[in-house]
Amino acid sequence: MSKEPKINIFYTLLAILLIFIAAYFVYNNFFQTKTEEPSLSIVERTKYDNIRVYTQENKLNDDRSLLHISYPISENDDVNRVIEGISQDFISEFERVAREQEEFYQNYKKDTGQEAVSSRAEYVQHFDVSFASSKYLLFHIYQYRSTGGTGSDDVISLFFDRQSGKRLSLAYLFSSDKYLEVLAEKSRKILEEKSLESISMSDFEKESHYEEWLKMRDEQIREGTEPRLENFNSFEISDENDLVIIFDKYQVGPGSDGVISIKIPLTDLADILSEEMKDLFNIVEEEKQEEKKEEIPKVEESEPDLEADKNSGNKKINCRVDKCVALTFDDGPSVYTDELLDILKENDVKATFFVLGRSAKIQGDTIERMVIEGHDVGNHSFDHKDLRTLNEEGLAFQIKETSDLISSLANYKVKLLRPPYGAYNEDLLSKLDMPLILWSIDPEDWKDRDRDIVLARMSEARAGDIILAHDIYPTTISAIPELIRNLKAKGLNFVSISDLVGEENLKGGTVIRNQSIIL
Ligand code: NI
């Protein structure tokens, strides 16, 4: 009698346990299939179809002034011309400002015998694609100017008809003339709410102070959002189909807030959007969106030939015995990288690419090709920041974002880091878990855009050397076929960095300049 309930409890507990075990497996399986999906969606990859990266770097006055720019190149020459024009203005401004800063630097040195350390210019321009279809292209150019110690950020929106090459304004999105009034009203509401997030009445000594602050704030927001086109000329379309409006520094808030952006879901604007835009951004059916994706013109792609790659170079090179040299390329991928990859493949040469995350994101197909064709891919930061100047958060972003991106693009684990400008210090070294790869041969190909000069300097390389080059300059790339012939004639084998120094020597916090100089 007394045994029966016990048995019942036993079986009930057993049943519950089994259910838990089953649920655990179902959940786990489900969870795993979810995380195995590539983190970059198809939309993100196709967004960059037919877009290549043009990059240029310049250092002036003993590196006191630095320029680093990139801009998109598309299939439409008219679009390209507009973007080149904007970029050329930015470069000219840099050259002028750098000259002024240098003049001040030299005069100050003459007068006081001291160095004016902040007398320098740093100009950085990069871009991203916000939206792309077969018909439209929406880019953003981000410009950073730092002069004499103070920096400023700007965003330029460029909206194009991809076929005619005509530049379009925000007005093109809407069918109603009232769109500026609607945007003004919605922006005001969002900005008012936003400004209250960081402040409350208790921050003020007296209620009257709070009211005064409110009045000032309202006035600034109202002025900055007056329904005029120039107040709304910086905009993006987010992947979630929000209209993102970007307000300049000081436009709708204090300078300390910098550039302020707000999001308005396109669905909230449905009644003023043009029919075409409604259709395009698919505030409607799913199948149509699928069609749209396919309409994006495809870049001609030659399928990477895996078999050929496996069969070539059948003799394994051992750099402890054989004479080796490592060819490295920085600042790509760029519009010229695929041509370089063709040359390397034809000559059965393995190299190492130190890529920028920002460009890798756009030319994901090029990164995939590097990995498939057996090259090393290293990290050169996300957008070419001097790593010594960053706080912990900034440093983590520059390195992790880039490595994660490469691993999601090409299923490849990044093990090498080359800091922008080759700049590092002890503090930086102590924070890194990858080796810093520097170089022993520098052809200064960024300075001398001359094939013959660059070729002569690189051809000096001897066994164990690491050659620095940039796959962003056509002059450099045109020197590579002859460089390969010259160095092969000296009995040198081209290998990746990991083959040159050996996987076992790739330790965090070390600095590697050539095969034998490992510090
Ligand atoms: Ni670089």
Short mmCIF file of C-alpha atoms in Angstrom, two decimals, residues 47-242:
data_model
loop_
_atom_site.label_atom_id
_atom_site.label_comp_id
_atom_site.label_asym_id
_atom_site.label_seq_id
_atom_site.Cartn_x
_atom_site.Cartn_y
_atom_site.Cartn_z
CA LYS A 47 24.48 45.47 -51.93
CA TYR A 48 28.14 45.67 -52.89
CA ASP A 49 27.88 43.95 -56.25
CA ASN A 50 29.68 45.97 -58.90
CA ILE A 51 31.20 48.28 -56.31
CA ARG A 52 34.98 48.41 -56.01
CA VAL A 53 37.15 50.42 -53.67
CA TYR A 54 39.60 53.08 -54.77
CA THR A 55 42.11 53.95 -52.05
CA GLN A 56 44.90 56.46 -51.80
CA GLU A 57 47.30 57.43 -49.07
CA ASN A 58 49.66 60.33 -48.65
CA LYS A 59 52.14 61.35 -46.00
CA LEU A 60 53.66 64.82 -46.01
CA ASN A 61 56.28 66.71 -43.99
CA ASP A 62 58.03 63.78 -42.25
CA ASP A 63 54.67 62.08 -41.65
CA ARG A 64 53.34 65.04 -39.71
CA SER A 65 50.40 65.20 -42.08
CA LEU A 66 48.49 62.12 -43.17
CA LEU A 67 45.83 61.52 -45.77
CA HIS A 68 43.91 58.32 -46.23
CA ILE A 69 40.98 58.26 -48.61
CA SER A 70 38.79 55.69 -50.20
CA TYR A 71 35.82 56.08 -52.50
CA PRO A 72 33.57 53.79 -54.47
CA ILE A 73 33.90 52.99 -58.14
CA SER A 74 30.77 51.70 -59.85
CA GLU A 75 29.88 50.62 -63.38
CA ASN A 76 28.58 54.11 -64.21
CA ASP A 77 31.25 56.64 -65.22
CA ASP A 78 29.02 59.65 -64.54
CA VAL A 79 28.50 58.46 -60.98
CA ASN A 80 32.25 57.91 -60.66
CA ARG A 81 33.03 61.42 -61.89
CA VAL A 82 30.87 63.06 -59.20
CA ILE A 83 32.52 61.02 -56.46
CA GLU A 84 36.01 61.61 -57.83
CA GLY A 85 35.29 65.35 -57.88
CA ILE A 86 34.28 65.40 -54.22
CA SER A 87 37.31 63.31 -53.31
CA GLN A 88 39.67 65.49 -55.33
CA ASP A 89 38.41 68.60 -53.48
CA PHE A 90 39.10 66.82 -50.20
CA ILE A 91 42.65 65.95 -51.30
CA SER A 92 43.35 69.51 -52.46
CA GLU A 93 42.07 70.87 -49.17
CA PHE A 94 44.35 68.44 -47.31
CA GLU A 95 47.37 69.56 -49.31
CA ARG A 96 46.63 73.21 -48.64
CA VAL A 97 45.98 72.71 -44.92
CA ALA A 98 49.07 70.51 -44.54
CA ARG A 99 51.13 73.26 -46.17
CA GLU A 100 49.75 75.88 -43.76
CA GLN A 101 50.35 73.65 -40.75
CA GLU A 102 53.90 72.98 -41.87
CA GLU A 103 54.60 76.66 -42.34
CA PHE A 104 53.46 77.28 -38.80
CA TYR A 105 55.50 74.31 -37.54
CA GLN A 106 58.70 75.57 -39.19
CA ASN A 107 58.24 79.18 -38.08
CA TYR A 108 57.50 78.12 -34.51
CA LYS A 109 60.60 75.95 -34.50
CA LYS A 110 62.72 78.79 -35.82
CA ASP A 111 61.36 81.27 -33.26
CA THR A 112 61.29 79.09 -30.15
CA GLY A 113 63.47 76.08 -30.94
CA GLN A 114 60.49 73.92 -29.93
CA GLU A 115 58.24 71.61 -31.89
CA ALA A 116 54.58 72.51 -32.27
CA VAL A 117 53.37 68.92 -31.96
CA SER A 118 49.77 69.61 -32.90
CA SER A 119 50.74 71.42 -36.11
CA ARG A 120 49.63 68.64 -38.34
CA ALA A 121 46.75 67.63 -40.56
CA GLU A 122 45.03 64.28 -40.64
CA TYR A 123 42.39 63.81 -43.33
CA VAL A 124 40.48 60.56 -43.63
CA GLN A 125 37.70 59.77 -46.07
CA HIS A 126 35.85 56.51 -46.36
CA PHE A 127 32.46 55.36 -47.54
CA ASP A 128 29.72 52.81 -47.30
CA VAL A 129 26.85 51.79 -49.51
CA SER A 130 23.54 52.41 -47.84
CA PHE A 131 21.26 51.04 -50.51
CA ALA A 132 21.71 49.52 -53.96
CA SER A 133 19.38 48.10 -56.58
CA SER A 134 19.71 47.79 -60.33
CA LYS A 135 18.35 51.30 -60.66
CA TYR A 136 19.47 53.22 -57.58
CA LEU A 137 22.59 53.71 -55.58
CA LEU A 138 22.83 55.47 -52.25
CA PHE A 139 26.35 56.03 -50.91
CA HIS A 140 27.76 57.83 -47.95
CA ILE A 141 31.08 59.51 -47.88
CA TYR A 142 32.45 60.10 -44.39
CA GLN A 143 35.08 62.74 -44.01
CA TYR A 144 37.23 63.36 -40.97
CA ARG A 145 39.41 66.44 -40.76
CA SER A 146 41.85 67.03 -37.95
CA THR A 147 43.87 70.21 -38.00
CA GLY A 148 46.01 71.66 -35.26
CA GLY A 149 44.57 69.31 -32.66
CA THR A 150 40.83 69.59 -33.34
CA GLY A 151 38.80 67.17 -35.43
CA SER A 152 35.48 67.28 -37.23
CA ASP A 153 33.30 64.71 -38.96
CA ASP A 154 31.11 65.17 -42.00
CA VAL A 155 28.79 62.87 -43.87
CA ILE A 156 27.87 63.40 -47.51
CA SER A 157 24.92 61.49 -48.98
CA LEU A 158 25.06 60.67 -52.67
CA PHE A 159 21.91 59.31 -54.23
CA PHE A 160 22.07 58.32 -57.90
CA ASP A 161 20.00 56.98 -60.71
CA ARG A 162 22.36 54.14 -61.49
CA GLN A 163 21.46 53.96 -65.18
CA SER A 164 21.48 57.63 -66.19
CA GLY A 165 24.13 58.58 -63.65
CA LYS A 166 21.98 61.50 -62.56
CA ARG A 167 22.31 62.65 -58.99
CA LEU A 168 19.00 62.62 -57.12
CA SER A 169 17.92 64.53 -54.04
CA LEU A 170 15.91 63.37 -51.07
CA ALA A 171 12.85 64.85 -52.81
CA TYR A 172 12.98 61.96 -55.25
CA LEU A 173 11.77 59.56 -52.55
CA PHE A 174 8.46 61.34 -52.12
CA SER A 175 5.38 62.07 -54.18
CA SER A 176 3.91 64.68 -51.86
CA ASP A 177 5.16 68.29 -51.82
CA LYS A 178 4.49 68.22 -48.11
CA TYR A 179 7.34 65.80 -47.42
CA LEU A 180 9.62 68.43 -45.86
CA GLU A 181 6.89 69.50 -43.43
CA VAL A 182 6.26 65.88 -42.48
CA LEU A 183 9.96 65.19 -41.97
CA ALA A 184 10.37 68.39 -39.95
CA GLU A 185 7.52 67.48 -37.64
CA LYS A 186 8.58 63.88 -37.12
CA SER A 187 12.23 64.83 -36.61
CA ARG A 188 11.33 67.44 -34.01
CA LYS A 189 9.38 64.97 -31.98
CA ILE A 190 12.17 62.39 -32.05
CA LEU A 191 14.88 64.96 -31.30
CA GLU A 192 12.96 66.37 -28.36
CA GLU A 193 12.57 62.92 -26.86
CA LYS A 194 16.19 62.10 -27.57
CA SER A 195 17.48 65.23 -25.83
CA LEU A 196 15.60 64.29 -22.67
CA GLU A 197 17.24 60.87 -22.49
CA SER A 198 20.46 62.24 -21.07
CA ILE A 199 19.03 65.05 -18.97
CA SER A 200 16.27 65.49 -16.39
CA MET A 201 14.82 68.28 -14.31
CA SER A 202 16.83 67.16 -11.28
CA ASP A 203 20.03 68.12 -13.13
CA PHE A 204 19.01 71.75 -12.76
CA GLU A 205 19.23 73.85 -9.62
CA LYS A 206 15.96 75.60 -10.24
CA GLU A 207 12.91 74.78 -12.26
CA SER A 208 13.32 78.05 -14.11
CA HIS A 209 16.74 76.92 -15.32
CA TYR A 210 15.20 73.75 -16.70
CA GLU A 211 12.55 75.75 -18.48
CA GLU A 212 15.16 78.04 -19.92
CA TRP A 213 17.10 75.05 -21.16
CA LEU A 214 13.94 73.61 -22.73
CA LYS A 215 13.28 76.87 -24.52
CA MET A 216 16.80 77.03 -25.94
CA ARG A 217 16.68 73.41 -26.97
CA ASP A 218 13.33 73.84 -28.72
CA GLU A 219 14.62 76.83 -30.59
CA GLN A 220 17.72 75.00 -31.80
CA ILE A 221 15.74 71.97 -32.89
CA ARG A 222 13.19 74.13 -34.68
CA GLU A 223 15.86 76.07 -36.55
CA GLY A 224 17.82 72.96 -37.50
CA THR A 225 14.72 71.20 -38.81
CA GLU A 226 13.10 74.10 -40.73
CA PRO A 227 11.38 72.40 -43.67
CA ARG A 228 14.10 73.22 -46.20
CA LEU A 229 15.92 70.63 -48.30
CA GLU A 230 19.39 71.66 -47.08
CA ASN A 231 18.41 70.65 -43.53
CA PHE A 232 17.69 67.11 -44.66
CA ASN A 233 20.32 66.51 -47.32
CA SER A 234 22.22 63.83 -45.38
CA PHE A 235 20.26 60.62 -45.25
CA GLU A 236 20.59 56.86 -45.40
CA ILE A 237 18.26 53.96 -45.86
CA SER A 238 19.06 51.38 -43.21
CA ASP A 239 18.92 47.63 -43.78
CA GLU A 240 15.79 47.67 -41.62
CA ASN A 241 14.14 50.13 -44.03
CA ASP A 242 14.37 53.20 -41.87
#
